[in-house]
PDB file of C-alpha atoms in Angstrom:
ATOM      1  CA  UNK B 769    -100.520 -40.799  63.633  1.00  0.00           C
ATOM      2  CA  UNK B 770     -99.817 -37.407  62.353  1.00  0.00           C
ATOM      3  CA  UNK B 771     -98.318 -36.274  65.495  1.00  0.00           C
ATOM      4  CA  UNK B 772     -95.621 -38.645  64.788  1.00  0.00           C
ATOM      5  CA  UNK B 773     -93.903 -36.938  62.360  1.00  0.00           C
ATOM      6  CA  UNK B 774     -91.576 -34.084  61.602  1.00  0.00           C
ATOM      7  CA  UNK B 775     -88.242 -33.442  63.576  1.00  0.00           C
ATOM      8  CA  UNK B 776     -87.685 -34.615  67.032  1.00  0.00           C
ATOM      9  CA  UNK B 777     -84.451 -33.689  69.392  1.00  0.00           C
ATOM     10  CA  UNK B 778     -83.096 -36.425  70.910  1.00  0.00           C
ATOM     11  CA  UNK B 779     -83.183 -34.633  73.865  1.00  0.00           C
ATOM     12  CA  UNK B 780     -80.353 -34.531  76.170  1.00  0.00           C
ATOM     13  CA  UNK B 781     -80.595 -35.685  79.790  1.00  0.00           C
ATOM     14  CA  UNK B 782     -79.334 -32.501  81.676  1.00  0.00           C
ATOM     15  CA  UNK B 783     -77.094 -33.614  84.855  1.00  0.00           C
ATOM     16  CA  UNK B 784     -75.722 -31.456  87.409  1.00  0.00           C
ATOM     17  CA  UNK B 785     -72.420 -31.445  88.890  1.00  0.00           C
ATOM     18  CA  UNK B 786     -72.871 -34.672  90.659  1.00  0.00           C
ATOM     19  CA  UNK B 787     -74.058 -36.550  87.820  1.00  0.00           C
ATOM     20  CA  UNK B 788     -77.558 -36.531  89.007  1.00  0.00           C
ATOM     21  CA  UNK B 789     -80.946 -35.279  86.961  1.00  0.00           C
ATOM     22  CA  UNK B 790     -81.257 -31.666  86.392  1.00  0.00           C
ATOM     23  CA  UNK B 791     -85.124 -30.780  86.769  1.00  0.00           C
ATOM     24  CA  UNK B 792     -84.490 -27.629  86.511  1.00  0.00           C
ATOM     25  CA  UNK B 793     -82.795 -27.879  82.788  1.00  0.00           C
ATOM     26  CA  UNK B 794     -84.757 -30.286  81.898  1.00  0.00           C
ATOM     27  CA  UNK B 795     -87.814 -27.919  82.659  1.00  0.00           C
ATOM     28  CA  UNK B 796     -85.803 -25.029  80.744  1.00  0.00           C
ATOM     29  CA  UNK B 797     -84.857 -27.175  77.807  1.00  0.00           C
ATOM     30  CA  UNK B 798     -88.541 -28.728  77.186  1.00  0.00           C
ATOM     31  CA  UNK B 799     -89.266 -25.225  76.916  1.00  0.00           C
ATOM     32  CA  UNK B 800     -86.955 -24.292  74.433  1.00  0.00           C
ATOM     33  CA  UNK B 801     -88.164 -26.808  72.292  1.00  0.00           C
ATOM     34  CA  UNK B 802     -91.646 -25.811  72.465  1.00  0.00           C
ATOM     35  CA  UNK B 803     -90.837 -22.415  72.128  1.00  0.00           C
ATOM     36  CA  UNK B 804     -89.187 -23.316  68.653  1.00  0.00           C
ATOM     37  CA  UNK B 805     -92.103 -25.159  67.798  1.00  0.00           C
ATOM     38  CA  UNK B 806     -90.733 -28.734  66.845  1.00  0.00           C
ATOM     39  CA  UNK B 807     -92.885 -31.560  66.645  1.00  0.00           C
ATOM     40  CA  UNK B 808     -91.785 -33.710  69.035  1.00  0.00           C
ATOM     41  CA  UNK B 809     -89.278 -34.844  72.387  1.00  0.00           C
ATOM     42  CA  UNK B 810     -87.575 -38.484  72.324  1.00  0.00           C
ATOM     43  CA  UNK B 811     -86.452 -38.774  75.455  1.00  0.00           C
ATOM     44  CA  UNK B 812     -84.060 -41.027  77.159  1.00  0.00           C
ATOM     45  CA  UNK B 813     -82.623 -42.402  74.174  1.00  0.00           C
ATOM     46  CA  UNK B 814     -78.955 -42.661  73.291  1.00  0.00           C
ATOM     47  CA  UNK B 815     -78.206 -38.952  73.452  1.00  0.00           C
ATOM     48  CA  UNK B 816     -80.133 -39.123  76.661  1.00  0.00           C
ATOM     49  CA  UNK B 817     -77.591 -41.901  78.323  1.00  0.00           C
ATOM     50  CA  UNK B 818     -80.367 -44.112  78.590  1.00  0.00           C
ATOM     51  CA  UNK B 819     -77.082 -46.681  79.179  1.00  0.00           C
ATOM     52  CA  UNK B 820     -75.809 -44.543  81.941  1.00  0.00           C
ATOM     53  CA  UNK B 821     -79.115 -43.896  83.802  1.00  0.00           C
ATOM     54  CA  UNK B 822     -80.319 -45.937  86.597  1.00  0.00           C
ATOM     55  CA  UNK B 823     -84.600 -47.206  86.606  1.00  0.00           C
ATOM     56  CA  UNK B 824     -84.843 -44.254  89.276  1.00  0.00           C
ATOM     57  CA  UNK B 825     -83.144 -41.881  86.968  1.00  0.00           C
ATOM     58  CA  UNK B 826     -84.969 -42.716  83.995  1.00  0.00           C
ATOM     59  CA  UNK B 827     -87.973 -42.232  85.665  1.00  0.00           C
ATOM     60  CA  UNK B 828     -87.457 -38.943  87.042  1.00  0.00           C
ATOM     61  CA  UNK B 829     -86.504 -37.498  83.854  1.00  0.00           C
ATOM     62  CA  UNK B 830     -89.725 -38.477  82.081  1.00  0.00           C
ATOM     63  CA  UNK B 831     -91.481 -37.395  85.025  1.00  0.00           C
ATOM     64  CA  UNK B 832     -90.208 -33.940  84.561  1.00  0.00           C
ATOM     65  CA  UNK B 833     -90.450 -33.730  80.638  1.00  0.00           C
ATOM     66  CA  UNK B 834     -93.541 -35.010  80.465  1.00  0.00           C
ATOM     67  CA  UNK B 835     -94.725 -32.657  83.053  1.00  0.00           C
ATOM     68  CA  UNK B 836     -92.476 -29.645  81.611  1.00  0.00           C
ATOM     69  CA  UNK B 837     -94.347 -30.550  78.828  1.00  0.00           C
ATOM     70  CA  UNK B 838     -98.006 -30.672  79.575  1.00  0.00           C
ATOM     71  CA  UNK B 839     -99.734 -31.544  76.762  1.00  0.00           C
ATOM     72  CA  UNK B 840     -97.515 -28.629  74.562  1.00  0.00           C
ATOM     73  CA  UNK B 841     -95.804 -31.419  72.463  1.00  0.00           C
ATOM     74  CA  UNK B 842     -95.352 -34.654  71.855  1.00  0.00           C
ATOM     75  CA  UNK B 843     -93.117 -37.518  74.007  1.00  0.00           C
ATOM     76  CA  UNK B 844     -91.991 -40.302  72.932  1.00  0.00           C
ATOM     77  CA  UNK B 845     -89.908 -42.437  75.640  1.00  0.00           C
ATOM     78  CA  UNK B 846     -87.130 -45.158  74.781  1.00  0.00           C
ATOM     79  CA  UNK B 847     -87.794 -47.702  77.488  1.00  0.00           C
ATOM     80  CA  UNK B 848     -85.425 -50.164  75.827  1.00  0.00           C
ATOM     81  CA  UNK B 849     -83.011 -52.551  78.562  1.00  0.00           C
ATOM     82  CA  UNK B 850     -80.812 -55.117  78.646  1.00  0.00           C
ATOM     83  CA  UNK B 851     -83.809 -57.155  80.717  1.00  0.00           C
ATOM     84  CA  UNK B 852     -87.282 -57.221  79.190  1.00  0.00           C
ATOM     85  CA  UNK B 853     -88.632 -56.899  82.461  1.00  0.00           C
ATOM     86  CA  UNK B 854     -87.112 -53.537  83.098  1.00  0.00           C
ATOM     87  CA  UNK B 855     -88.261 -52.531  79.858  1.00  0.00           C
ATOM     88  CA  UNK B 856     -92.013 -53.748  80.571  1.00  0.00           C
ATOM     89  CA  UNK B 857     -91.633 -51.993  84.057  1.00  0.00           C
ATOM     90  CA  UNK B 858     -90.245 -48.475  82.614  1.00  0.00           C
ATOM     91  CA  UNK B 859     -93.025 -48.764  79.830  1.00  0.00           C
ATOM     92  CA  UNK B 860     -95.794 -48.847  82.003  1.00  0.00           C
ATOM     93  CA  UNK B 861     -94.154 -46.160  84.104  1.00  0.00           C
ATOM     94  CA  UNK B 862     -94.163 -43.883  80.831  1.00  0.00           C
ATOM     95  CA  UNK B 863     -98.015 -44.809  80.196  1.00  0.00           C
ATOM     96  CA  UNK B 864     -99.004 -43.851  83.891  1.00  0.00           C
ATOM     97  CA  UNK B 865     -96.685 -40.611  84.117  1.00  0.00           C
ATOM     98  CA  UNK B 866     -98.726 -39.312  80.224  1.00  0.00           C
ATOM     99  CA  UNK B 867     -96.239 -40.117  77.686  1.00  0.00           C
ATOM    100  CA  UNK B 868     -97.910 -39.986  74.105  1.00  0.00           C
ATOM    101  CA  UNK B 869     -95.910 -42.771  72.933  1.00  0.00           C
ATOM    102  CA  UNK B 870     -92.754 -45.629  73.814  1.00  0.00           C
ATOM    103  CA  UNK B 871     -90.012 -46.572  71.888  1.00  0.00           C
ATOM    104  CA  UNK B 872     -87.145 -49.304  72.465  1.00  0.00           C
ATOM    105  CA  UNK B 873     -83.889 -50.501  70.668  1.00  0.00           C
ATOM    106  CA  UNK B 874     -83.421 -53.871  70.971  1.00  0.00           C
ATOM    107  CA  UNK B 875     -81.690 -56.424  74.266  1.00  0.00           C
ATOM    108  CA  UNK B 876     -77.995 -55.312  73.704  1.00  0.00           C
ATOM    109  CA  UNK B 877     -74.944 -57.212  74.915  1.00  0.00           C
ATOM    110  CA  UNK B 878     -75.554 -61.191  74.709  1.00  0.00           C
ATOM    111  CA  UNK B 879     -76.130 -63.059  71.155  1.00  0.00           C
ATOM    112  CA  UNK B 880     -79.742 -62.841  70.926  1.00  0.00           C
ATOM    113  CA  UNK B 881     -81.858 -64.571  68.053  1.00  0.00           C
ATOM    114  CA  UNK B 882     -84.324 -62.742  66.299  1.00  0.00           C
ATOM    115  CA  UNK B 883     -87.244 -64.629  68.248  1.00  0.00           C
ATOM    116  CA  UNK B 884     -85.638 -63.780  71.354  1.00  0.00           C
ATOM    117  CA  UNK B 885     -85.275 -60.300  69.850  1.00  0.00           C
ATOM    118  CA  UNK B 886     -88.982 -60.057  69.116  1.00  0.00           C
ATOM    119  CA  UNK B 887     -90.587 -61.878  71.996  1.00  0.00           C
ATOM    120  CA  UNK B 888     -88.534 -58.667  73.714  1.00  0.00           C
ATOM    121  CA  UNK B 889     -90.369 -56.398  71.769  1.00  0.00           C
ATOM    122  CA  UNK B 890     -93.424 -58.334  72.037  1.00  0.00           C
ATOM    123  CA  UNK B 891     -93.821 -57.888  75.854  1.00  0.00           C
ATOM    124  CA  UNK B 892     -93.108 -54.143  75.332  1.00  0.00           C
ATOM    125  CA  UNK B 893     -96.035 -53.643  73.103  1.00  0.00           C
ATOM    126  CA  UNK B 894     -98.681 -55.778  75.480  1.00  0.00           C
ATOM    127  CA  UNK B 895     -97.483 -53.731  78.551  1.00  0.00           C
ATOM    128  CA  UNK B 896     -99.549 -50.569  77.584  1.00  0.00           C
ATOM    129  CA  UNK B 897    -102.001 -49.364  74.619  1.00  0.00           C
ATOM    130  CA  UNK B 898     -99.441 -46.618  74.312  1.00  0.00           C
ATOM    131  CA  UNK B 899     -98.279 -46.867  70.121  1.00  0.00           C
ATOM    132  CA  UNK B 900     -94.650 -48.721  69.788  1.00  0.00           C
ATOM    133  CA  UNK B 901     -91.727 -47.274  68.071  1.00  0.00           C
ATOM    134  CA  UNK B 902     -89.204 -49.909  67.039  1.00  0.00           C
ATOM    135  CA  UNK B 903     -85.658 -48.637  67.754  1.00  0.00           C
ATOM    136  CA  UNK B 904     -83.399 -49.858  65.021  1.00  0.00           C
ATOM    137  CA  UNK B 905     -80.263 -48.925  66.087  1.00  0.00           C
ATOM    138  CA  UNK B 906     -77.545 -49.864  63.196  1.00  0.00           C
ATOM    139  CA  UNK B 907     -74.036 -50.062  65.436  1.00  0.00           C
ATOM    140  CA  UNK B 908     -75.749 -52.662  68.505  1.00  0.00           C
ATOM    141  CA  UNK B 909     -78.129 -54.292  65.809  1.00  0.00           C
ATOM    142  CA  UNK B 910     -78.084 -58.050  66.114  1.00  0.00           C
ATOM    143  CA  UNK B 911     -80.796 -59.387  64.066  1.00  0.00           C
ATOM    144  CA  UNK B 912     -79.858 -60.892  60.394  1.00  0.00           C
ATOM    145  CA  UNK B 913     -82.701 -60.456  58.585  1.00  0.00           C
ATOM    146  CA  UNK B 914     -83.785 -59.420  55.286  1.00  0.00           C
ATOM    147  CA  UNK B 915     -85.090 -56.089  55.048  1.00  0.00           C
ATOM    148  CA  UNK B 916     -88.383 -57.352  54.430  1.00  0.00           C
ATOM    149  CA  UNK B 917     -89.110 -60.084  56.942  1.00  0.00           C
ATOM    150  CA  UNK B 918     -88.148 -57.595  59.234  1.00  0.00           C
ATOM    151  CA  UNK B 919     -90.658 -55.307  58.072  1.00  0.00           C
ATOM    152  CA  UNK B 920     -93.249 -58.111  58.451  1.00  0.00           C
ATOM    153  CA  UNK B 921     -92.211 -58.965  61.549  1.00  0.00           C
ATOM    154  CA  UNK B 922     -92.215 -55.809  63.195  1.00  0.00           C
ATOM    155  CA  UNK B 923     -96.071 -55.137  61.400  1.00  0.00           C
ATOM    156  CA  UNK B 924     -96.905 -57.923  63.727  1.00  0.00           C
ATOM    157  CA  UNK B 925     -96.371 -56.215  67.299  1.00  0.00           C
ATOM    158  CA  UNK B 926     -98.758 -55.773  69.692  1.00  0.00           C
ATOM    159  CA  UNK B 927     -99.215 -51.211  69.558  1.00  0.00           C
ATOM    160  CA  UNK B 928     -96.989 -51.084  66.802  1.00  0.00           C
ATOM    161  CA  UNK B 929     -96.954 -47.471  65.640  1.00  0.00           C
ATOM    162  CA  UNK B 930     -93.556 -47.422  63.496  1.00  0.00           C
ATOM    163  CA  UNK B 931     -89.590 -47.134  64.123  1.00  0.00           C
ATOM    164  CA  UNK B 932     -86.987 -45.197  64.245  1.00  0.00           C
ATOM    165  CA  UNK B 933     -84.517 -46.256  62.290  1.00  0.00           C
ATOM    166  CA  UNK B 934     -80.963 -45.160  62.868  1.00  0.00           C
ATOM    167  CA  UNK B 935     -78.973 -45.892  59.741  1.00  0.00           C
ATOM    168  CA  UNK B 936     -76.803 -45.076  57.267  1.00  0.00           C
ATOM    169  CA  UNK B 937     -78.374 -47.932  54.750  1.00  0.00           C
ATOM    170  CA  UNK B 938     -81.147 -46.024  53.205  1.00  0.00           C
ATOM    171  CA  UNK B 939     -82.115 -49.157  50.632  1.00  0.00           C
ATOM    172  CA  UNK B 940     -83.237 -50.790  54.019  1.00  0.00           C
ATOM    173  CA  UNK B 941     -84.807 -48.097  54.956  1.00  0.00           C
ATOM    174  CA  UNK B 942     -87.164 -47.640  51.727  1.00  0.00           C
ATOM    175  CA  UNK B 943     -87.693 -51.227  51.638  1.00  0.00           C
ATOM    176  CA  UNK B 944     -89.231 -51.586  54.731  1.00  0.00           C
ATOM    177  CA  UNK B 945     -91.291 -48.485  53.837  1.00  0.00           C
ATOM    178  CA  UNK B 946     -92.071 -50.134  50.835  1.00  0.00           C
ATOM    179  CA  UNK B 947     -92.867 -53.480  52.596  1.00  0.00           C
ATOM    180  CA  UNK B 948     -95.047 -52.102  55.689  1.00  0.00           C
ATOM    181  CA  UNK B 949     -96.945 -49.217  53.920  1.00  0.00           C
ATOM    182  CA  UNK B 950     -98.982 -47.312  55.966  1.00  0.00           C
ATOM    183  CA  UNK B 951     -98.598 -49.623  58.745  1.00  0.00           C
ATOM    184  CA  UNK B 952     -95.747 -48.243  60.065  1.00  0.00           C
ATOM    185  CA  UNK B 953     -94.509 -44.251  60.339  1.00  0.00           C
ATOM    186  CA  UNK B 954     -91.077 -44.034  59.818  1.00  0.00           C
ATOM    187  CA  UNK B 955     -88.765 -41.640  61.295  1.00  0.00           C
ATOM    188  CA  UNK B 956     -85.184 -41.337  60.436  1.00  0.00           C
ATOM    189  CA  UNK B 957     -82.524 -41.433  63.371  1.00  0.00           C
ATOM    190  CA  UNK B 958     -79.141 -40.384  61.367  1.00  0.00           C
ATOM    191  CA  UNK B 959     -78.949 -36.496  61.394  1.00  0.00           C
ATOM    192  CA  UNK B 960     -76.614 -36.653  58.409  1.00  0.00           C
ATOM    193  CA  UNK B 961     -79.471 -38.317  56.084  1.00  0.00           C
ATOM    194  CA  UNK B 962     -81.952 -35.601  57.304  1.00  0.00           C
ATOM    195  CA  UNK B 963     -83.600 -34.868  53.712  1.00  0.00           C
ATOM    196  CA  UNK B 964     -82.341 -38.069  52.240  1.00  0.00           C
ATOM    197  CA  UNK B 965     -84.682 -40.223  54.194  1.00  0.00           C
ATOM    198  CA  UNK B 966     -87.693 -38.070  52.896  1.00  0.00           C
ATOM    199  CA  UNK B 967     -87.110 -40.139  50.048  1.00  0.00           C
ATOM    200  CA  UNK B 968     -86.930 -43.420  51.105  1.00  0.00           C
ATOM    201  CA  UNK B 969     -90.258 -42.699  52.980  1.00  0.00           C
ATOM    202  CA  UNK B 970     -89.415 -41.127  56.400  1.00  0.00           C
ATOM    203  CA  UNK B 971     -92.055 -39.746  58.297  1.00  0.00           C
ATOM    204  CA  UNK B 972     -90.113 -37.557  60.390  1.00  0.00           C
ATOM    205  CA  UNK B 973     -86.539 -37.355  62.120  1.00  0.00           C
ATOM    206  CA  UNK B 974     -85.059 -37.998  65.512  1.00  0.00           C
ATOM    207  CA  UNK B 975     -81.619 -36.919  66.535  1.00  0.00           C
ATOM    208  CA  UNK B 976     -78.943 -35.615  68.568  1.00  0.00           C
ATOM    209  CA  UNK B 977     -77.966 -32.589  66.498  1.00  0.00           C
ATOM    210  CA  UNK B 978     -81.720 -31.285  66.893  1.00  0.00           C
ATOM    211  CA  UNK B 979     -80.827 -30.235  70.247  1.00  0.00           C
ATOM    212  CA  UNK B 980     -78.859 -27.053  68.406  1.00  0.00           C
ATOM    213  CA  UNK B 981     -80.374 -27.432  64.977  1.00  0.00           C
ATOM    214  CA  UNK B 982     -83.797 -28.317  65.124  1.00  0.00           C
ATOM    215  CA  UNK B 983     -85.690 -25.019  63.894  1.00  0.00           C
ATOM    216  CA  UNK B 984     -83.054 -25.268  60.690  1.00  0.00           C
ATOM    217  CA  UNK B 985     -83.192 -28.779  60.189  1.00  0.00           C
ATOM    218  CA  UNK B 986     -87.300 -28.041  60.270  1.00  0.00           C
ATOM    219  CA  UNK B 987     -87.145 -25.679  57.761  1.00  0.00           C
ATOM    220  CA  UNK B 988     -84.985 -27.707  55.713  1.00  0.00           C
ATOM    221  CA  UNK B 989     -86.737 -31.183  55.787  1.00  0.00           C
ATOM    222  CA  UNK B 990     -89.934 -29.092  55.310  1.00  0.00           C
ATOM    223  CA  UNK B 991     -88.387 -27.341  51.714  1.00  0.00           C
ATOM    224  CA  UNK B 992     -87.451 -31.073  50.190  1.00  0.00           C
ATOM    225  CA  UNK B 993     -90.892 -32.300  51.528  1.00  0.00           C
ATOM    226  CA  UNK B 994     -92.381 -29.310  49.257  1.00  0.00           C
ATOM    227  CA  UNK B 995     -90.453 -29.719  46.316  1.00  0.00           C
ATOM    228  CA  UNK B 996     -87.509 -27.837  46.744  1.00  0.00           C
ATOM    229  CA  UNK B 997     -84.504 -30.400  46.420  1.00  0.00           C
ATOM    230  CA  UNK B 998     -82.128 -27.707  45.253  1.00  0.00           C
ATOM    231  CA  UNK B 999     -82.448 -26.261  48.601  1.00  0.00           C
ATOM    232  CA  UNK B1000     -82.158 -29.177  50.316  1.00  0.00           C
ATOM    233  CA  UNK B1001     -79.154 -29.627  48.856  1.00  0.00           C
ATOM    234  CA  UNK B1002     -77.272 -26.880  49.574  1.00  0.00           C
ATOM    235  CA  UNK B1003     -78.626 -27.271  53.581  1.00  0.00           C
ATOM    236  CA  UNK B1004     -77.264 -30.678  53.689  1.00  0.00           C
ATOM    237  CA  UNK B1005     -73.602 -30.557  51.947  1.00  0.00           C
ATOM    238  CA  UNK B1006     -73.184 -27.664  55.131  1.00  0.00           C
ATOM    239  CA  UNK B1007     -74.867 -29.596  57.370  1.00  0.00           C
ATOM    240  CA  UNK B1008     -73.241 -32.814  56.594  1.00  0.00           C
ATOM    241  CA  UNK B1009     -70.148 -30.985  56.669  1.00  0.00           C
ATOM    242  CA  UNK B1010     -70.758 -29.196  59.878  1.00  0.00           C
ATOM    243  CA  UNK B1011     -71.128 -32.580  61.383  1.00  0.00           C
ATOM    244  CA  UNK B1012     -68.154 -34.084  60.245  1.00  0.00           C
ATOM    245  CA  UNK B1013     -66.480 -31.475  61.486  1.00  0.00           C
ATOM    246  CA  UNK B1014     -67.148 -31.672  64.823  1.00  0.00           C
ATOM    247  CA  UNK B1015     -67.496 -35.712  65.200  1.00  0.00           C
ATOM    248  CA  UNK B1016     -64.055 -35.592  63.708  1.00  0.00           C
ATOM    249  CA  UNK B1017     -62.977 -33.876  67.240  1.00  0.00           C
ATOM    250  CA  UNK B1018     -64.690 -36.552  69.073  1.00  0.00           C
ATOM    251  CA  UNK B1019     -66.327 -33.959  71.663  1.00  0.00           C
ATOM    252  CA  UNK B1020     -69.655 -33.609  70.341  1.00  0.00           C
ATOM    253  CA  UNK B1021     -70.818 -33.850  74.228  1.00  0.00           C
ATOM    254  CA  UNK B1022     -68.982 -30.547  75.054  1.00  0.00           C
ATOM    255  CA  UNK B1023     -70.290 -28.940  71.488  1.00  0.00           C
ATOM    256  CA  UNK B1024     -74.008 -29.873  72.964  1.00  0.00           C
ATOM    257  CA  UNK B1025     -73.077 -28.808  76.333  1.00  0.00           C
ATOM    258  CA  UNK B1026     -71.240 -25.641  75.453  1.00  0.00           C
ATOM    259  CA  UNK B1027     -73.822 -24.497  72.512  1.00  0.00           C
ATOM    260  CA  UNK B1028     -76.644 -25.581  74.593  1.00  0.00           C
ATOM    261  CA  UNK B1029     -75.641 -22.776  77.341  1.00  0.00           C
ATOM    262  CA  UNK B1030     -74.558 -20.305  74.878  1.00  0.00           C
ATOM    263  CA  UNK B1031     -77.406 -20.628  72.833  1.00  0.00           C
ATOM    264  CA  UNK B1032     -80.348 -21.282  75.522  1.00  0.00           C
ATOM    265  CA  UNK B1033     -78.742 -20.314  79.134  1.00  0.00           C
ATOM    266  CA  UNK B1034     -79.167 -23.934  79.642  1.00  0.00           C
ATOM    267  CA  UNK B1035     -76.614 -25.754  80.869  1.00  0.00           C
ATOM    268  CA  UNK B1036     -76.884 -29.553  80.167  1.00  0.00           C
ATOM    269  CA  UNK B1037     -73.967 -30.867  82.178  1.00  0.00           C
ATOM    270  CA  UNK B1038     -71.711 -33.644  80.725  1.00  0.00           C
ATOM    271  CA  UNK B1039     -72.313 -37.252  80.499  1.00  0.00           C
ATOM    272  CA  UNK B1040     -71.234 -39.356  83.319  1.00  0.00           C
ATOM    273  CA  UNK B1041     -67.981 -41.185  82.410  1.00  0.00           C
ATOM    274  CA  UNK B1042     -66.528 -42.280  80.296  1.00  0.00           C
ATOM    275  CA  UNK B1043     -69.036 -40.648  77.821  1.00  0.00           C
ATOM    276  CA  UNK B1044     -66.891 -37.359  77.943  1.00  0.00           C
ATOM    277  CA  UNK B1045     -63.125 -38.917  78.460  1.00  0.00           C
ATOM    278  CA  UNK B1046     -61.090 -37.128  76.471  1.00  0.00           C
ATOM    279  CA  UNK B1047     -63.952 -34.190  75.390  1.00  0.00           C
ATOM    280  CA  UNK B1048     -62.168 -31.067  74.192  1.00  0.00           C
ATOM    281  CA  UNK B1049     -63.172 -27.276  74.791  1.00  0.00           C
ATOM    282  CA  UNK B1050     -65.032 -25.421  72.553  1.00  0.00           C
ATOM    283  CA  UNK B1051     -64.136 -21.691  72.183  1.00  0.00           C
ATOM    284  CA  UNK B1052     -67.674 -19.623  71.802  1.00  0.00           C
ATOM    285  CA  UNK B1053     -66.165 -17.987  68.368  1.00  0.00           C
ATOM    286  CA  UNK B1054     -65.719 -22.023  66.837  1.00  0.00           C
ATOM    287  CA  UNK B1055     -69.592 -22.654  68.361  1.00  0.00           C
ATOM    288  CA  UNK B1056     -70.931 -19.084  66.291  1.00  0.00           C
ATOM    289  CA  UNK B1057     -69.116 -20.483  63.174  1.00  0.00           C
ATOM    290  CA  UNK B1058     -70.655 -24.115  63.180  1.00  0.00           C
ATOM    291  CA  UNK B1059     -74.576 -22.376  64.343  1.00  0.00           C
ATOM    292  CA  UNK B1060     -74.141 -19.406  61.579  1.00  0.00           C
ATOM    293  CA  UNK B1061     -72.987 -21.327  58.942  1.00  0.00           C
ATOM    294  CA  UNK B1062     -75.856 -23.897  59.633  1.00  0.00           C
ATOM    295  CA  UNK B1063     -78.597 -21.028  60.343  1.00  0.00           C
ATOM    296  CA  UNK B1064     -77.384 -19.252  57.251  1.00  0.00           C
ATOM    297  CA  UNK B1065     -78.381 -22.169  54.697  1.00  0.00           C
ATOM    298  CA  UNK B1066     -81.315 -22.478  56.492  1.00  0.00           C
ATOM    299  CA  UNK B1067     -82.732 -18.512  56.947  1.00  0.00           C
ATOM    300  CA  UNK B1068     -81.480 -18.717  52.646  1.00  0.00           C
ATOM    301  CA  UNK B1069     -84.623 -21.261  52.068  1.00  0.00           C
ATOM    302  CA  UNK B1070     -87.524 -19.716  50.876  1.00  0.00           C
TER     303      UNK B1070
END
């Protein structure tokens, strides 16, 4: 279990001009990440369009991570569909093609209980011995359930490895770390609670602004993990503030896109529509200020 841990991009699905998988940035941006030594790839999540992606699509671009990849680090594919068949069927595609690990937010769309909820989750876990990450995905999140019998509930899965937990509500958070103990590794998906989930009992972190950030955000979690909360600190009120800065603009696809290529040399297309309606420009000198002033904190840790 101690691969799963530390920070994890959500990695970007790369399209080219016609909308299509890019293999040839997705092979360029798996290598980025390993080059930067991060712990892990979660890959056709919610920054990957998972939503937007077709079974054919989805399976192409683990394919090609996996095999960009090869063994160098860790992948960890959402599988997670409206139809718990498709989910099954795109799980046991990730097992066969050597993904280390599946992951899946829950049915979205119609009112579902939380036994129809779990059964979904249920048949997920039995399609492969790969371990099971429970996606807990705060704005689609149906289920009403106390923090706890969630916990328990989720304990009870066939695989189940942990969750990621994408949240602002950090007293859930700690009490289902408190409630599952080691039975579950916990990884964090809200960038802006990066160091504060160390404390509630996050294993690790996986999230979109890891794509630009994730040596810094590495460095950082690493410093609070060792002791250092002053330092934390200071990297998360300009981290924090980076972010709300540019979610304020609502075009954080072009700032991936446009930092991605300036940054990297790769370019990562935009998101099939409407995901980029109304996206904005970004001028290179506005992407240096946001990276620097990031990197800066960051390089300042000790």
């Amino acid at each position: 279990m101690s691969r799963f841990s530390g920070v994890w991009p959500a990695m970007v699905t790369p399209l080219d001009g016609k909308g299509h998988p890019s293999v040839p940035a997705i092979e360029a941006l798996v290598d980025v990440f390993v080059d930067q030594e991060l712990d892990g790839l979660y890959v056709t999540g919610s920054t990957g369009q998972w939503p937007m992606l077709s079974m054919a699509n989805r399976r192409q671009v683990v394919e090609h991570v996996v095999q960009a990849a090869a063994g160098r680090i860790p992948v960890m594919v959402h599988v997670g569909s409206a139809a718990t068949d498709d989910a099954v069927a795109l799980a046991r595609h990730a097992m066969d093609t050597g993904a280390d690990a599946i992951s899946s937010v829950a049915p979205i769309y119609y009112g579902w209980t939380a036994d129809h909820i779990f059964e979904h989750f249920r048949q997920i876990g039995m399609a492969t011995e790969l371990p099971l990450f429970v996606y807990h995905l705060s704005s689609v999140n149906q289920l009403a359930l106390d923090a706890r019998d969630y916990a328990r509930r989720v304990c009870e899965l066939p695989h189940i490895a942990g969750m990621k937990i994408t949240d602002r509500d950090l007293f859930q958070f700690g009490t289902i770390y408190h409630t599952a103990g080691d039975k579950l590794q916990l990884f964090s998906g809200a960038d802006e609670l990066l160091c504060h989930a160390t404390l509630s009992g996050s294993a690790g972190a996986i999230g979109t602004f890891y794509n630009v950030w994730g040596p810094a955000c590495r460095q950082a979690r690493n410093a609070v993990i060792n002791g250092n909360f002053q330092a934390g600190l200071k990297f998360m009120q300009v981290f924090q503030s980076t972010l709300a800065e540019i979610l304020s603009t609502g075009s954080h696809w072009t700032f991936l896109q446009t930092a991605l290529k300036h940054l990297h040399g790769v370019d990562v297309g935009l998101p099939r529509a409407p995901l980029a309606v109304g996206n904005r420009e970004w001028d290179i000198e506005e992407i240096d200020r946001l990276i620097e002033g990031v990197n800066r904190v960051a390089h300042a840790i000790s």
